[in-house]
């Protein structure tokens, strides 16, 4: 089971590192955008600092998620990004909801698996 968890966490972390690096270097092709998505991206372009911030959080969270010692912190760091991904897929791009739910399930699995480490934050 530890090997399965490590491989899943490694792939999850690498996906977020890749997505974060793309925010800086723009090496992945952009999908065809709908009109509402174009408006959203125009708003993100107005706030020029938001995409580098999201990219940095994705890179840091993804790197933390890979290593077992820092995985609990990585799951917390990635959580707000996951909320944004799920909300975006529910409202603007429903074709991506399956992968978003898979990523949420992985993140919730790690959060639940490390719940003892979060007890100090809750109590």
XYZ file of N, CA and C in Angstrom:
369
model
N 0.819 -1.201 0.000
C 0.000 0.000 0.000
C 0.859 1.260 0.000
N 2.005 1.213 0.688
C 2.874 2.386 0.716
C 3.415 2.724 -0.667
N 3.674 1.683 -1.478
C 4.161 1.945 -2.835
C 3.071 2.610 -3.676
N 1.855 2.143 -3.527
C 0.739 2.728 -4.278
C 0.564 4.190 -3.865
N 0.580 4.460 -2.569
C 0.425 5.832 -2.090
C 1.558 6.711 -2.604
N 2.786 6.199 -2.572
C 3.910 7.000 -3.053
C 3.768 7.315 -4.538
N 3.395 6.327 -5.342
C 3.263 6.546 -6.785
C 2.133 7.535 -7.076
N 0.999 7.380 -6.403
C -0.124 8.299 -6.611
C 0.278 9.716 -6.191
N 0.935 9.843 -5.058
C 1.357 11.167 -4.582
C 2.438 11.769 -5.482
N 3.318 10.939 -5.999
C 4.345 11.418 -6.920
C 3.701 11.973 -8.190
N 2.772 11.230 -8.762
C 2.101 11.694 -9.973
C 1.263 12.948 -9.717
N 0.579 12.977 -8.581
C -0.217 14.144 -8.198
C 0.689 15.364 -8.055
N 1.785 15.205 -7.346
C 2.715 16.310 -7.159
C 3.334 16.780 -8.463
N 3.720 15.844 -9.322
C 4.312 16.210 -10.606
C 3.308 16.932 -11.504
N 2.032 16.537 -11.435
C 1.006 17.241 -12.218
C 0.897 18.703 -11.779
N 0.947 18.942 -10.468
C 0.851 20.312 -9.998
C 2.127 21.103 -10.271
N 3.273 20.463 -10.173
C 4.522 21.140 -10.530
C 4.492 21.530 -12.003
N 4.041 20.619 -12.857
C 3.935 20.901 -14.286
C 2.970 22.054 -14.549
N 1.812 22.033 -13.907
C 0.828 23.109 -14.098
C 1.378 24.446 -13.603
N 2.103 24.424 -12.495
C 2.689 25.655 -11.981
C 3.785 26.205 -12.887
N 4.621 25.319 -13.405
C 5.671 25.766 -14.322
C 5.086 26.328 -15.610
N 3.954 25.769 -16.048
C 3.318 26.284 -17.255
C 2.808 27.704 -17.057
N 2.462 28.084 -15.844
C 2.017 29.451 -15.580
C 3.150 30.455 -15.821
N 4.388 30.004 -15.696
C 5.535 30.889 -15.911
C 6.087 30.800 -17.333
N 6.140 29.586 -17.894
C 6.830 29.384 -19.170
C 5.901 29.148 -20.363
N 4.630 28.908 -20.139
C 3.608 28.764 -21.193
C 4.028 27.781 -22.288
N 4.375 26.572 -21.904
C 4.823 25.572 -22.871
C 3.736 24.575 -23.260
N 2.608 24.549 -22.577
C 1.512 23.652 -22.940
C 0.509 24.420 -23.799
N -0.078 23.752 -24.787
C -1.052 24.460 -25.631
C -2.321 24.798 -24.853
N -2.867 25.951 -25.150
C -4.083 26.411 -24.497
C -5.285 25.800 -25.215
N -6.239 25.218 -24.486
C -7.434 24.666 -25.150
C -8.300 25.787 -25.706
N -9.221 25.413 -26.562
C -10.166 26.389 -27.130
C -11.050 26.923 -26.003
N -11.140 28.238 -25.896
C -11.873 28.864 -24.804
C -13.262 29.299 -25.259
N -14.230 29.134 -24.367
C -15.573 29.656 -24.617
C -15.582 31.151 -24.296
N -16.678 31.811 -24.611
C -16.763 33.255 -24.352
C -16.659 33.572 -22.862
N -17.330 32.790 -22.025
C -17.267 33.059 -20.580
C -15.866 32.789 -20.034
N -15.183 31.788 -20.593
C -13.815 31.516 -20.158
C -12.880 32.640 -20.611
N -13.120 33.204 -21.789
C -12.305 34.323 -22.266
C -12.453 35.528 -21.342
N -13.678 35.770 -20.854
C -13.900 36.873 -19.914
C -13.150 36.633 -18.604
N -13.180 35.390 -18.128
C -12.470 35.059 -16.894
C -10.964 35.265 -17.054
N -10.424 34.789 -18.174
C -8.990 34.941 -18.396
C -8.601 36.397 -18.604
N -9.495 37.193 -19.176
C -9.228 38.622 -19.314
C -9.128 39.277 -17.937
N -9.975 38.834 -17.010
C -9.911 39.358 -15.646
C -8.600 38.952 -14.979
N -8.149 37.718 -15.222
C -6.871 37.284 -14.660
C -5.710 38.074 -15.241
N -5.812 38.470 -16.500
C -4.755 39.274 -17.109
C -4.706 40.672 -16.509
N -5.857 41.205 -16.081
C -5.884 42.508 -15.414
C -5.129 42.457 -14.088
N -5.289 41.353 -13.370
C -4.553 41.142 -12.119
C -3.288 40.356 -12.456
N -2.271 41.042 -12.867
C -1.087 40.375 -13.409
C -0.332 39.535 -12.375
N -0.581 39.737 -11.112
C 0.137 39.009 -10.068
C -0.529 37.682 -9.706
N -1.786 37.454 -10.116
C -2.526 36.287 -9.630
C -2.011 34.974 -10.225
N -1.722 34.945 -11.513
C -1.266 33.693 -12.123
C 0.127 33.281 -11.630
N 1.083 34.204 -11.499
C 2.354 33.781 -10.898
C 2.188 33.285 -9.459
N 1.273 33.880 -8.710
C 1.028 33.413 -7.346
C 0.454 32.005 -7.350
N -0.527 31.761 -8.199
C -1.123 30.420 -8.297
C -0.064 29.422 -8.759
N 0.760 29.818 -9.731
C 1.824 28.938 -10.206
C 2.823 28.601 -9.110
N 3.202 29.587 -8.319
C 4.144 29.336 -7.224
C 3.539 28.404 -6.177
N 2.260 28.611 -5.860
C 1.588 27.738 -4.888
C 1.501 26.314 -5.431
N 1.227 26.171 -6.725
C 1.159 24.840 -7.321
C 2.515 24.146 -7.292
N 3.568 24.869 -7.594
C 4.915 24.273 -7.576
C 5.310 23.873 -6.163
N 5.127 24.780 -5.218
C 5.496 24.488 -3.828
C 4.641 23.363 -3.266
N 3.332 23.442 -3.456
C 2.433 22.393 -2.961
C 2.712 21.049 -3.601
N 2.965 21.042 -4.900
C 3.279 19.789 -5.591
C 4.569 19.169 -5.085
N 5.585 20.003 -4.871
C 6.854 19.483 -4.349
C 6.686 18.942 -2.930
N 5.936 19.649 -2.109
C 5.691 19.168 -0.742
C 4.895 17.873 -0.740
N 3.988 17.726 -1.684
C 3.111 16.558 -1.754
C 3.873 15.280 -2.089
N 4.982 15.390 -2.766
C 5.732 14.209 -3.203
C 6.388 13.485 -2.034
N 6.962 14.237 -1.107
C 7.757 13.635 -0.030
C 6.894 13.314 1.185
N 7.021 12.103 1.725
C 6.158 11.692 2.844
C 6.234 12.614 4.065
N 7.391 13.170 4.367
C 7.523 14.035 5.545
C 6.738 15.333 5.410
N 6.618 15.834 4.207
C 5.951 17.122 3.988
C 4.605 16.984 3.289
N 4.142 15.770 3.102
C 2.898 15.522 2.355
C 1.685 16.166 3.012
N 1.611 16.151 4.332
C 0.469 16.742 5.040
C 0.406 18.246 4.781
N 1.547 18.905 4.807
C 1.590 20.334 4.514
C 1.251 20.600 3.048
N 1.753 19.765 2.153
C 1.457 19.909 0.731
C -0.026 19.773 0.436
N -0.702 18.855 1.145
C -2.140 18.671 0.947
C -2.913 19.911 1.372
N -2.472 20.567 2.435
C -3.119 21.805 2.885
C -2.843 22.944 1.904
N -1.610 23.020 1.402
C -1.247 24.092 0.465
C -2.031 23.959 -0.840
N -2.220 22.731 -1.307
C -2.915 22.483 -2.580
C -4.437 22.630 -2.443
N -4.972 22.520 -1.247
C -6.428 22.528 -1.051
C -7.135 23.738 -1.669
N -6.679 24.983 -1.472
C -7.391 26.102 -2.116
C -7.318 26.053 -3.643
N -6.228 25.551 -4.175
C -6.111 25.398 -5.622
C -7.132 24.369 -6.104
N -7.279 23.286 -5.346
C -8.245 22.246 -5.712
C -9.670 22.800 -5.695
N -9.989 23.641 -4.733
C -11.324 24.254 -4.682
C -11.559 25.075 -5.949
N -10.557 25.847 -6.353
C -10.672 26.630 -7.575
C -10.826 25.768 -8.815
N -10.091 24.669 -8.875
C -10.186 23.760 -10.019
C -11.582 23.160 -10.112
N -12.107 22.698 -8.988
C -13.438 22.082 -8.984
C -14.513 23.110 -9.343
N -14.445 24.298 -8.765
C -15.434 25.333 -9.086
C -15.365 25.730 -10.555
N -14.163 25.855 -11.089
C -14.016 26.191 -12.506
C -14.625 25.102 -13.386
N -14.364 23.842 -13.049
C -14.882 22.753 -13.869
C -16.399 22.613 -13.740
N -16.948 22.896 -12.589
C -18.398 22.836 -12.449
C -19.079 23.963 -13.218
N -18.488 25.149 -13.212
C -19.167 26.301 -13.802
C -18.801 26.562 -15.260
N -17.544 26.356 -15.634
C -17.096 26.767 -16.966
C -16.703 25.624 -17.891
N -16.173 24.545 -17.352
C -15.658 23.466 -18.206
C -16.064 22.108 -17.647
N -17.328 21.718 -17.776
C -17.792 20.463 -17.186
C -17.135 19.213 -17.763
N -16.500 19.324 -18.914
C -15.826 18.148 -19.481
C -14.608 17.723 -18.649
N -14.100 18.598 -17.817
C -12.942 18.255 -16.993
C -13.285 17.851 -15.574
N -14.556 17.662 -15.278
C -14.972 17.385 -13.909
C -14.485 16.029 -13.411
N -14.339 15.063 -14.289
C -13.907 13.724 -13.859
C -12.500 13.777 -13.280
N -11.581 14.401 -13.987
C -10.209 14.479 -13.478
C -10.145 15.355 -12.229
N -10.982 16.403 -12.176
C -11.011 17.251 -10.984
C -11.465 16.460 -9.762
N -12.479 15.619 -9.938
C -12.973 14.797 -8.820
C -11.910 13.777 -8.401
N -11.194 13.219 -9.356
C -10.107 12.284 -9.026
C -9.043 12.996 -8.194
N -8.656 14.214 -8.598
C -7.653 14.962 -7.846
C -8.153 15.339 -6.459
N -9.420 15.706 -6.344
C -9.991 16.005 -5.025
C -9.975 14.756 -4.155
N -10.299 13.608 -4.731
C -10.297 12.357 -3.965
C -8.895 12.039 -3.459
N -7.885 12.235 -4.282
C -6.504 11.987 -3.851
C -6.139 12.943 -2.732
N -6.471 14.217 -2.894
C -6.140 15.196 -1.857
C -6.875 14.892 -0.556
N -8.153 14.524 -0.639
C -8.903 14.165 0.569
C -8.347 12.910 1.226
N -7.913 11.947 0.419
C -7.301 10.735 0.953
C -6.080 11.091 1.801
N -5.237 11.955 1.298
C -4.025 12.335 2.039
C -4.387 13.188 3.249
N -5.366 14.069 3.117
C -5.793 14.861 4.274
C -6.333 13.966 5.385
N -7.156 13.001 5.030
C -7.714 12.079 6.031
C -6.621 11.187 6.599
N -5.712 10.746 5.747
C -4.619 9.885 6.192
C -3.707 10.599 7.190
N -3.612 11.919 7.094
C -2.742 12.704 7.984
C -3.521 13.514 9.007
N -4.751 13.105 9.311
C -5.599 13.896 10.197
C -4.993 14.098 11.575
N -4.186 13.190 12.054
C -3.561 13.348 13.375
C -2.628 14.560 13.387
N -1.995 14.847 12.260
C -1.080 15.989 12.189
C -1.828 17.317 12.212
N -3.113 17.311 11.877
C -3.894 18.538 11.831
C -4.631 18.812 13.129
N -4.578 17.905 14.094
C -5.330 18.074 15.331
C -4.944 19.350 16.075
N -3.683 19.726 16.033
C -3.249 20.947 16.710
C -3.856 22.190 16.051
N -4.125 22.140 14.771
C -4.732 23.267 14.083
C -6.202 23.416 14.430
N -6.873 22.297 14.666
C -8.310 22.310 14.906
C -8.654 22.581 16.367
N -7.864 22.033 17.285
C -8.214 22.163 18.704
C -7.768 23.462 19.312
